[in-house]
Amino acid sequence: MYKTLTTLSAALVLCALSSQSQAALITFTGGTVYRLNSTTETTNNLVSWDNVDYYEEGGFRIDFIPNSGSAGFASHIGNYYGAGNDVIHIHWATGDFGGVTAVEITKIGGGAFDINYFDLTSNTDTGGSFASGNELAWVEGFLAGNPVAGPFLLPQEDWGFPATQVGLGAAFDNVDMVRFYVTNTVDCFGMDQFFIDEVPEPASLGLFALAGCLALRRRRSRC
């Protein structure tokens, strides 16, 4: 009987883990584009929207930094490459076409998450063309304002599809903000398909575990 109840208690805790940890695949399709002119749009694999302030999908926000550098042609969400596939695409301040200095990913409402991988669609210092191999684009993870992962140098990538999948590994588990930036001349930078796991809140896990223990105790007292 004790073994059965122990198994039951463990199952309750596992249920807590599975219910609290949820995966999100950010495809840049079906989310909301918030533009700098205070209008909103929904991505649909058909249109590319520029003049972007930030984008929200699946409980996460992708923000272009700063607003003053993201205006007009500098920032894009949608079918930018004309391939029927929505992406994020930006033009860095170090290049010739925009003023973006960073792209930041956070969870709406706050909280930690694990970022597992994403597709890199462009990382080139030649607009609309091949990468030179000199591009220095980075990704870095933060928790409570402190750097905890990276900076990790991203591979060079020719403009547009096909994309290269970039895995970030365990170093980017339990972060609350991920930042992309460059440290030399780069014109075009694009991404797609972010796979993110939300990190369970410790308090929530504790409550579920306590509930499992109490259930075990009550059942034992009836034996």
PDB file of C-alpha atoms in Angstrom:
ATOM      1  CA  MET A   1       0.000   0.000   0.000  1.00  0.00           C
ATOM      2  CA  TYR A   2       2.792   2.413   0.916  1.00  0.00           C
ATOM      3  CA  LYS A   3       4.503   1.804  -2.423  1.00  0.00           C
ATOM      4  CA  THR A   4       1.264   2.517  -4.257  1.00  0.00           C
ATOM      5  CA  LEU A   5       0.700   5.747  -2.354  1.00  0.00           C
ATOM      6  CA  THR A   6       4.276   6.843  -2.912  1.00  0.00           C
ATOM      7  CA  THR A   7       3.801   6.304  -6.620  1.00  0.00           C
ATOM      8  CA  LEU A   8       0.596   8.341  -6.458  1.00  0.00           C
ATOM      9  CA  SER A   9       2.368  11.191  -4.697  1.00  0.00           C
ATOM     10  CA  ALA A  10       5.183  11.185  -7.241  1.00  0.00           C
ATOM     11  CA  ALA A  11       2.641  11.224 -10.034  1.00  0.00           C
ATOM     12  CA  LEU A  12       1.030  14.321  -8.552  1.00  0.00           C
ATOM     13  CA  VAL A  13       4.363  16.112  -8.546  1.00  0.00           C
ATOM     14  CA  LEU A  14       5.048  15.056 -12.136  1.00  0.00           C
ATOM     15  CA  CYS A  15       1.646  16.374 -13.113  1.00  0.00           C
ATOM     16  CA  ALA A  16       2.593  19.661 -11.490  1.00  0.00           C
ATOM     17  CA  LEU A  17       5.763  19.804 -13.527  1.00  0.00           C
ATOM     18  CA  SER A  18       4.023  19.043 -16.789  1.00  0.00           C
ATOM     19  CA  SER A  19       1.199  21.476 -16.136  1.00  0.00           C
ATOM     20  CA  GLN A  20       3.472  24.329 -15.129  1.00  0.00           C
ATOM     21  CA  SER A  21       6.149  23.886 -17.834  1.00  0.00           C
ATOM     22  CA  GLN A  22       4.748  24.692 -21.262  1.00  0.00           C
ATOM     23  CA  ALA A  23       6.489  24.825 -24.598  1.00  0.00           C
ATOM     24  CA  ALA A  24       5.960  27.623 -27.092  1.00  0.00           C
ATOM     25  CA  LEU A  25       6.923  27.611 -30.762  1.00  0.00           C
ATOM     26  CA  ILE A  26       7.175  31.177 -32.019  1.00  0.00           C
ATOM     27  CA  THR A  27       6.632  31.041 -35.791  1.00  0.00           C
ATOM     28  CA  PHE A  28       5.907  34.761 -36.335  1.00  0.00           C
ATOM     29  CA  THR A  29       2.562  33.746 -37.847  1.00  0.00           C
ATOM     30  CA  GLY A  30      -0.744  34.524 -36.151  1.00  0.00           C
ATOM     31  CA  GLY A  31       0.751  36.882 -33.578  1.00  0.00           C
ATOM     32  CA  THR A  32       0.294  40.620 -33.151  1.00  0.00           C
ATOM     33  CA  VAL A  33       2.576  43.247 -34.675  1.00  0.00           C
ATOM     34  CA  TYR A  34       2.628  46.508 -32.694  1.00  0.00           C
ATOM     35  CA  ARG A  35       3.805  49.271 -35.006  1.00  0.00           C
ATOM     36  CA  LEU A  36       5.350  52.614 -34.137  1.00  0.00           C
ATOM     37  CA  ASN A  37       2.341  54.437 -35.594  1.00  0.00           C
ATOM     38  CA  SER A  38       0.186  52.838 -32.833  1.00  0.00           C
ATOM     39  CA  THR A  39      -1.572  50.415 -35.199  1.00  0.00           C
ATOM     40  CA  THR A  40      -1.618  46.626 -34.825  1.00  0.00           C
ATOM     41  CA  GLU A  41      -1.554  43.888 -37.438  1.00  0.00           C
ATOM     42  CA  THR A  42      -1.808  40.084 -37.465  1.00  0.00           C
ATOM     43  CA  THR A  43       0.790  38.099 -39.387  1.00  0.00           C
ATOM     44  CA  ASN A  44      -0.588  35.654 -41.976  1.00  0.00           C
ATOM     45  CA  ASN A  45       2.303  34.439 -44.195  1.00  0.00           C
ATOM     46  CA  LEU A  46       1.250  36.962 -46.850  1.00  0.00           C
ATOM     47  CA  VAL A  47       2.204  40.492 -45.775  1.00  0.00           C
ATOM     48  CA  SER A  48       5.397  41.944 -44.308  1.00  0.00           C
ATOM     49  CA  TRP A  49       4.926  44.803 -41.840  1.00  0.00           C
ATOM     50  CA  ASP A  50       7.620  47.417 -41.262  1.00  0.00           C
ATOM     51  CA  ASN A  51       7.949  50.272 -38.751  1.00  0.00           C
ATOM     52  CA  VAL A  52       7.655  47.737 -35.907  1.00  0.00           C
ATOM     53  CA  ASP A  53       7.794  48.571 -32.209  1.00  0.00           C
ATOM     54  CA  TYR A  54       7.441  44.985 -30.927  1.00  0.00           C
ATOM     55  CA  TYR A  55       5.738  41.664 -31.661  1.00  0.00           C
ATOM     56  CA  GLU A  56       3.792  39.301 -29.366  1.00  0.00           C
ATOM     57  CA  GLU A  57       3.005  35.619 -29.817  1.00  0.00           C
ATOM     58  CA  GLY A  58       2.538  32.620 -27.524  1.00  0.00           C
ATOM     59  CA  GLY A  59       3.014  34.623 -24.332  1.00  0.00           C
ATOM     60  CA  PHE A  60       6.318  36.184 -25.437  1.00  0.00           C
ATOM     61  CA  ARG A  61       7.391  39.605 -26.684  1.00  0.00           C
ATOM     62  CA  ILE A  62      10.104  40.346 -29.255  1.00  0.00           C
ATOM     63  CA  ASP A  63      11.143  43.986 -28.964  1.00  0.00           C
ATOM     64  CA  PHE A  64      13.204  46.131 -31.346  1.00  0.00           C
ATOM     65  CA  ILE A  65      15.618  48.471 -29.541  1.00  0.00           C
ATOM     66  CA  PRO A  66      15.484  51.489 -29.661  1.00  0.00           C
ATOM     67  CA  ASN A  67      12.195  52.804 -31.005  1.00  0.00           C
ATOM     68  CA  SER A  68      14.007  55.690 -32.673  1.00  0.00           C
ATOM     69  CA  GLY A  69      16.170  53.247 -34.614  1.00  0.00           C
ATOM     70  CA  SER A  70      13.369  50.834 -35.527  1.00  0.00           C
ATOM     71  CA  ALA A  71      11.302  53.164 -37.694  1.00  0.00           C
ATOM     72  CA  GLY A  72      10.432  52.508 -41.311  1.00  0.00           C
ATOM     73  CA  PHE A  73      12.616  50.044 -43.196  1.00  0.00           C
ATOM     74  CA  ALA A  74      14.704  49.150 -40.123  1.00  0.00           C
ATOM     75  CA  SER A  75      12.271  46.580 -38.683  1.00  0.00           C
ATOM     76  CA  HIS A  76      10.061  43.935 -40.269  1.00  0.00           C
ATOM     77  CA  ILE A  77       7.722  41.145 -39.171  1.00  0.00           C
ATOM     78  CA  GLY A  78       5.992  38.941 -41.734  1.00  0.00           C
ATOM     79  CA  ASN A  79       6.557  37.488 -45.194  1.00  0.00           C
ATOM     80  CA  TYR A  80       9.685  39.567 -45.773  1.00  0.00           C
ATOM     81  CA  TYR A  81      11.424  37.142 -48.144  1.00  0.00           C
ATOM     82  CA  GLY A  82       8.294  36.528 -50.228  1.00  0.00           C
ATOM     83  CA  ALA A  83       8.433  32.786 -49.530  1.00  0.00           C
ATOM     84  CA  GLY A  84       5.050  32.501 -47.786  1.00  0.00           C
ATOM     85  CA  ASN A  85       6.795  32.188 -44.420  1.00  0.00           C
ATOM     86  CA  ASP A  86       6.706  34.882 -41.727  1.00  0.00           C
ATOM     87  CA  VAL A  87       9.983  35.905 -40.085  1.00  0.00           C
ATOM     88  CA  ILE A  88      11.548  38.700 -38.082  1.00  0.00           C
ATOM     89  CA  HIS A  89      14.028  40.759 -40.117  1.00  0.00           C
ATOM     90  CA  ILE A  90      15.975  43.818 -39.020  1.00  0.00           C
ATOM     91  CA  HIS A  91      18.586  46.256 -40.288  1.00  0.00           C
ATOM     92  CA  TRP A  92      21.289  47.077 -37.763  1.00  0.00           C
ATOM     93  CA  ALA A  93      22.531  50.546 -36.915  1.00  0.00           C
ATOM     94  CA  THR A  94      26.041  49.445 -37.921  1.00  0.00           C
ATOM     95  CA  GLY A  95      24.865  48.853 -41.507  1.00  0.00           C
ATOM     96  CA  ASP A  96      23.360  51.011 -44.234  1.00  0.00           C
ATOM     97  CA  PHE A  97      19.615  50.458 -43.871  1.00  0.00           C
ATOM     98  CA  GLY A  98      18.466  50.907 -40.256  1.00  0.00           C
ATOM     99  CA  GLY A  99      19.122  51.951 -36.694  1.00  0.00           C
ATOM    100  CA  VAL A 100      18.368  48.855 -34.590  1.00  0.00           C
ATOM    101  CA  THR A 101      20.911  48.181 -31.833  1.00  0.00           C
ATOM    102  CA  ALA A 102      19.318  45.126 -30.167  1.00  0.00           C
ATOM    103  CA  VAL A 103      16.441  42.665 -30.286  1.00  0.00           C
ATOM    104  CA  GLU A 104      15.166  41.438 -26.913  1.00  0.00           C
ATOM    105  CA  ILE A 105      12.912  38.484 -26.073  1.00  0.00           C
ATOM    106  CA  THR A 106      10.973  38.454 -22.800  1.00  0.00           C
ATOM    107  CA  LYS A 107       7.982  36.651 -21.337  1.00  0.00           C
ATOM    108  CA  ILE A 108       4.863  38.821 -21.216  1.00  0.00           C
ATOM    109  CA  GLY A 109       4.196  39.569 -17.550  1.00  0.00           C
ATOM    110  CA  GLY A 110       7.706  38.500 -16.550  1.00  0.00           C
ATOM    111  CA  GLY A 111       9.171  35.135 -15.613  1.00  0.00           C
ATOM    112  CA  ALA A 112      11.947  32.799 -16.643  1.00  0.00           C
ATOM    113  CA  PHE A 113      12.117  30.508 -19.653  1.00  0.00           C
ATOM    114  CA  ASP A 114      14.439  28.157 -21.547  1.00  0.00           C
ATOM    115  CA  ILE A 115      15.244  29.094 -25.129  1.00  0.00           C
ATOM    116  CA  ASN A 116      16.274  25.934 -26.955  1.00  0.00           C
ATOM    117  CA  TYR A 117      16.804  26.808 -30.603  1.00  0.00           C
ATOM    118  CA  PHE A 118      15.820  29.135 -33.433  1.00  0.00           C
ATOM    119  CA  ASP A 119      16.294  29.432 -37.191  1.00  0.00           C
ATOM    120  CA  LEU A 120      18.744  32.046 -38.454  1.00  0.00           C
ATOM    121  CA  THR A 121      17.565  33.360 -41.829  1.00  0.00           C
ATOM    122  CA  SER A 122      20.005  36.242 -42.409  1.00  0.00           C
ATOM    123  CA  ASN A 123      23.237  37.470 -40.867  1.00  0.00           C
ATOM    124  CA  THR A 124      25.103  39.339 -43.561  1.00  0.00           C
ATOM    125  CA  ASP A 125      27.027  42.571 -43.970  1.00  0.00           C
ATOM    126  CA  THR A 126      25.824  42.866 -47.571  1.00  0.00           C
ATOM    127  CA  GLY A 127      22.167  43.817 -47.875  1.00  0.00           C
ATOM    128  CA  GLY A 128      20.093  41.203 -49.712  1.00  0.00           C
ATOM    129  CA  SER A 129      23.136  39.104 -50.566  1.00  0.00           C
ATOM    130  CA  PHE A 130      25.795  36.706 -49.319  1.00  0.00           C
ATOM    131  CA  ALA A 131      27.563  36.894 -45.971  1.00  0.00           C
ATOM    132  CA  SER A 132      31.235  37.827 -46.053  1.00  0.00           C
ATOM    133  CA  GLY A 133      32.229  35.781 -43.009  1.00  0.00           C
ATOM    134  CA  ASN A 134      33.185  38.904 -41.062  1.00  0.00           C
ATOM    135  CA  GLU A 135      29.805  39.361 -39.328  1.00  0.00           C
ATOM    136  CA  LEU A 136      29.920  39.527 -35.519  1.00  0.00           C
ATOM    137  CA  ALA A 137      26.370  38.958 -34.276  1.00  0.00           C
ATOM    138  CA  TRP A 138      25.810  37.705 -30.737  1.00  0.00           C
ATOM    139  CA  VAL A 139      23.120  36.291 -28.459  1.00  0.00           C
ATOM    140  CA  GLU A 140      23.238  36.671 -24.678  1.00  0.00           C
ATOM    141  CA  GLY A 141      20.956  35.496 -21.859  1.00  0.00           C
ATOM    142  CA  PHE A 142      20.057  37.447 -18.702  1.00  0.00           C
ATOM    143  CA  LEU A 143      18.368  36.716 -15.385  1.00  0.00           C
ATOM    144  CA  ALA A 144      17.279  39.543 -13.066  1.00  0.00           C
ATOM    145  CA  GLY A 145      19.396  41.974 -15.065  1.00  0.00           C
ATOM    146  CA  ASN A 146      22.577  39.905 -14.832  1.00  0.00           C
ATOM    147  CA  PRO A 147      24.240  38.136 -17.783  1.00  0.00           C
ATOM    148  CA  VAL A 148      24.077  34.363 -17.241  1.00  0.00           C
ATOM    149  CA  ALA A 149      24.551  32.888 -20.736  1.00  0.00           C
ATOM    150  CA  GLY A 150      26.934  33.838 -23.510  1.00  0.00           C
ATOM    151  CA  PRO A 151      27.600  36.016 -25.299  1.00  0.00           C
ATOM    152  CA  PHE A 152      27.493  33.352 -28.007  1.00  0.00           C
ATOM    153  CA  LEU A 153      28.758  34.189 -31.494  1.00  0.00           C
ATOM    154  CA  LEU A 154      26.200  33.373 -34.163  1.00  0.00           C
ATOM    155  CA  PRO A 155      27.123  31.858 -37.523  1.00  0.00           C
ATOM    156  CA  GLN A 156      27.157  33.968 -40.651  1.00  0.00           C
ATOM    157  CA  GLU A 157      24.107  33.444 -42.853  1.00  0.00           C
ATOM    158  CA  ASP A 158      23.309  34.487 -46.417  1.00  0.00           C
ATOM    159  CA  TRP A 159      20.186  36.609 -46.933  1.00  0.00           C
ATOM    160  CA  GLY A 160      16.871  34.720 -46.926  1.00  0.00           C
ATOM    161  CA  PHE A 161      15.979  31.046 -47.034  1.00  0.00           C
ATOM    162  CA  PRO A 162      17.125  28.342 -46.531  1.00  0.00           C
ATOM    163  CA  ALA A 163      17.776  28.998 -42.851  1.00  0.00           C
ATOM    164  CA  THR A 164      20.249  27.488 -40.392  1.00  0.00           C
ATOM    165  CA  GLN A 165      18.984  26.085 -37.093  1.00  0.00           C
ATOM    166  CA  VAL A 166      20.945  27.384 -34.099  1.00  0.00           C
ATOM    167  CA  GLY A 167      20.839  25.386 -30.856  1.00  0.00           C
ATOM    168  CA  LEU A 168      21.607  27.281 -27.659  1.00  0.00           C
ATOM    169  CA  GLY A 169      21.917  24.431 -25.148  1.00  0.00           C
ATOM    170  CA  ALA A 170      21.614  24.365 -21.375  1.00  0.00           C
ATOM    171  CA  ALA A 171      23.384  27.701 -20.910  1.00  0.00           C
ATOM    172  CA  PHE A 172      20.190  29.443 -22.023  1.00  0.00           C
ATOM    173  CA  ASP A 173      17.950  27.592 -19.558  1.00  0.00           C
ATOM    174  CA  ASN A 174      16.338  29.725 -16.850  1.00  0.00           C
ATOM    175  CA  VAL A 175      16.745  33.179 -18.368  1.00  0.00           C
ATOM    176  CA  ASP A 176      14.235  36.023 -18.293  1.00  0.00           C
ATOM    177  CA  MET A 177      15.598  38.013 -21.233  1.00  0.00           C
ATOM    178  CA  VAL A 178      17.535  37.111 -24.372  1.00  0.00           C
ATOM    179  CA  ARG A 179      19.315  39.833 -26.346  1.00  0.00           C
ATOM    180  CA  PHE A 180      20.662  39.791 -29.903  1.00  0.00           C
ATOM    181  CA  TYR A 181      23.166  42.453 -31.008  1.00  0.00           C
ATOM    182  CA  VAL A 182      26.176  43.066 -33.253  1.00  0.00           C
ATOM    183  CA  THR A 183      29.642  44.472 -32.637  1.00  0.00           C
ATOM    184  CA  ASN A 184      30.729  45.286 -36.176  1.00  0.00           C
ATOM    185  CA  THR A 185      29.242  46.145 -39.562  1.00  0.00           C
ATOM    186  CA  VAL A 186      26.197  43.960 -40.271  1.00  0.00           C
ATOM    187  CA  ASP A 187      23.320  45.022 -42.517  1.00  0.00           C
ATOM    188  CA  CYS A 188      20.665  42.293 -42.418  1.00  0.00           C
ATOM    189  CA  PHE A 189      19.621  39.949 -39.631  1.00  0.00           C
ATOM    190  CA  GLY A 190      16.629  37.608 -39.711  1.00  0.00           C
ATOM    191  CA  MET A 191      15.189  34.812 -37.551  1.00  0.00           C
ATOM    192  CA  ASP A 192      12.304  32.334 -37.436  1.00  0.00           C
ATOM    193  CA  GLN A 193      10.953  29.386 -35.428  1.00  0.00           C
ATOM    194  CA  PHE A 194      11.882  29.983 -31.774  1.00  0.00           C
ATOM    195  CA  PHE A 195      11.327  26.944 -29.527  1.00  0.00           C
ATOM    196  CA  ILE A 196      10.920  28.062 -25.912  1.00  0.00           C
ATOM    197  CA  ASP A 197      10.064  26.213 -22.671  1.00  0.00           C
ATOM    198  CA  GLU A 198       8.549  28.201 -19.824  1.00  0.00           C
ATOM    199  CA  VAL A 199      10.238  27.587 -16.458  1.00  0.00           C
ATOM    200  CA  PRO A 200       7.844  26.538 -13.631  1.00  0.00           C
ATOM    201  CA  GLU A 201       7.592  28.966 -10.744  1.00  0.00           C
ATOM    202  CA  PRO A 202       9.242  27.473  -7.602  1.00  0.00           C
ATOM    203  CA  ALA A 203       6.270  28.440  -5.434  1.00  0.00           C
ATOM    204  CA  SER A 204       3.878  26.637  -7.748  1.00  0.00           C
ATOM    205  CA  LEU A 205       5.969  23.491  -7.723  1.00  0.00           C
ATOM    206  CA  GLY A 206       6.167  23.618  -3.952  1.00  0.00           C
ATOM    207  CA  LEU A 207       2.401  23.854  -3.615  1.00  0.00           C
ATOM    208  CA  PHE A 208       1.857  20.886  -5.899  1.00  0.00           C
ATOM    209  CA  ALA A 209       4.461  18.842  -4.048  1.00  0.00           C
ATOM    210  CA  LEU A 210       2.837  19.752  -0.728  1.00  0.00           C
ATOM    211  CA  ALA A 211      -0.530  18.697  -2.061  1.00  0.00           C
ATOM    212  CA  GLY A 212       0.944  15.349  -3.054  1.00  0.00           C
ATOM    213  CA  CYS A 213       2.464  14.842   0.390  1.00  0.00           C
ATOM    214  CA  LEU A 214      -0.789  15.736   2.138  1.00  0.00           C
ATOM    215  CA  ALA A 215      -2.696  13.326  -0.060  1.00  0.00           C
ATOM    216  CA  LEU A 216      -0.217  10.591   0.836  1.00  0.00           C
ATOM    217  CA  ARG A 217      -0.507  11.355   4.550  1.00  0.00           C
ATOM    218  CA  ARG A 218      -4.316  11.298   4.517  1.00  0.00           C
ATOM    219  CA  ARG A 219      -4.398   7.992   2.694  1.00  0.00           C
ATOM    220  CA  ARG A 220      -1.896   6.410   5.082  1.00  0.00           C
ATOM    221  CA  SER A 221      -3.951   7.492   8.104  1.00  0.00           C
ATOM    222  CA  ARG A 222      -6.937   5.580   6.739  1.00  0.00           C
ATOM    223  CA  CYS A 223      -5.063   2.267   6.394  1.00  0.00           C
TER     224      CYS A 223
END
